[in-house]
Amino acid sequence: MTNVRIYVTYKPSVFDPQGETIKNSIHALGHDEVADVTVGKFFDVQINATGDAVEASVKAIAEELLVNFNMETYTYEVREG
Amino acid sequence: MTNVRIYVTYKPSVFDPQGETIKNSIHALGHDEVADVTVGKFFDVQINATGDAVEASVKAIAEELLVNFNMETYTYEVREG
């Protein structure tokens, strides 16, 4: 069993309105030390595979389901396994 | 400037319907190697501070804005800075 965390973020060219809103709210609370905020989603996925099969599985589910490649991109990391 | 990633997840005791739905969709696509899926949010925050001031800032914005402590918990990591 391999534990993988898949991160999905907006592409850098895509405006992130939720991040902007949160940044403004943080400033309204007085935390002017916060210069920028961007948001993303992550998926912790337990995969019954090891090695190259994990990479193939992650690529498949990212492309078939998790990621909107028009606006988003993804990275992943193996956390244990 | 310190780059911090704050992860917000459901507490382990809280049911994650979105993760369950995604897992079922992944199985419907034929990827039976995927045993479990949980979802979370993350916030990449640029903070004009270093050292202990970063921890204090993260704690404040998590408690005042980002996290619903009834259902959620958070962790964070310093990525650079």
mmCIF file of C-alpha atoms in Angstrom, chain B residues 44-71:
data_model
loop_
_atom_site.group_PDB
_atom_site.id
_atom_site.type_symbol
_atom_site.label_atom_id
_atom_site.label_comp_id
_atom_site.label_asym_id
_atom_site.label_seq_id
_atom_site.Cartn_x
_atom_site.Cartn_y
_atom_site.Cartn_z
ATOM 1 C CA ASP B 44 0.026 28.779 0.232
ATOM 2 C CA VAL B 45 0.712 31.871 2.295
ATOM 3 C CA GLN B 46 3.571 34.334 1.848
ATOM 4 C CA ILE B 47 4.380 35.900 5.192
ATOM 5 C CA ASN B 48 6.657 38.908 5.793
ATOM 6 C CA ALA B 49 8.173 37.379 8.891
ATOM 7 C CA THR B 50 10.721 34.809 10.021
ATOM 8 C CA GLY B 51 11.140 32.381 12.896
ATOM 9 C CA ASP B 52 8.633 32.394 15.743
ATOM 10 C CA ALA B 53 6.658 35.230 14.168
ATOM 11 C CA VAL B 54 5.724 32.900 11.309
ATOM 12 C CA GLU B 55 4.287 30.332 13.685
ATOM 13 C CA ALA B 56 2.325 33.033 15.507
ATOM 14 C CA SER B 57 0.949 34.376 12.238
ATOM 15 C CA VAL B 58 -0.075 30.946 10.956
ATOM 16 C CA LYS B 59 -1.774 30.103 14.247
ATOM 17 C CA ALA B 60 -3.690 33.379 14.228
ATOM 18 C CA ILE B 61 -5.005 33.183 10.681
ATOM 19 C CA ALA B 62 -5.869 29.493 11.076
ATOM 20 C CA GLU B 63 -7.841 30.170 14.237
ATOM 21 C CA GLU B 64 -9.437 33.422 13.100
ATOM 22 C CA LEU B 65 -10.288 32.484 9.531
ATOM 23 C CA LEU B 66 -9.146 29.327 7.788
ATOM 24 C CA VAL B 67 -10.167 26.448 10.031
ATOM 25 C CA ASN B 68 -13.541 25.320 11.356
ATOM 26 C CA PHE B 69 -12.344 23.616 14.515
ATOM 27 C CA ASN B 70 -15.669 21.864 14.989
ATOM 28 C CA MET B 71 -14.970 19.616 12.024
#
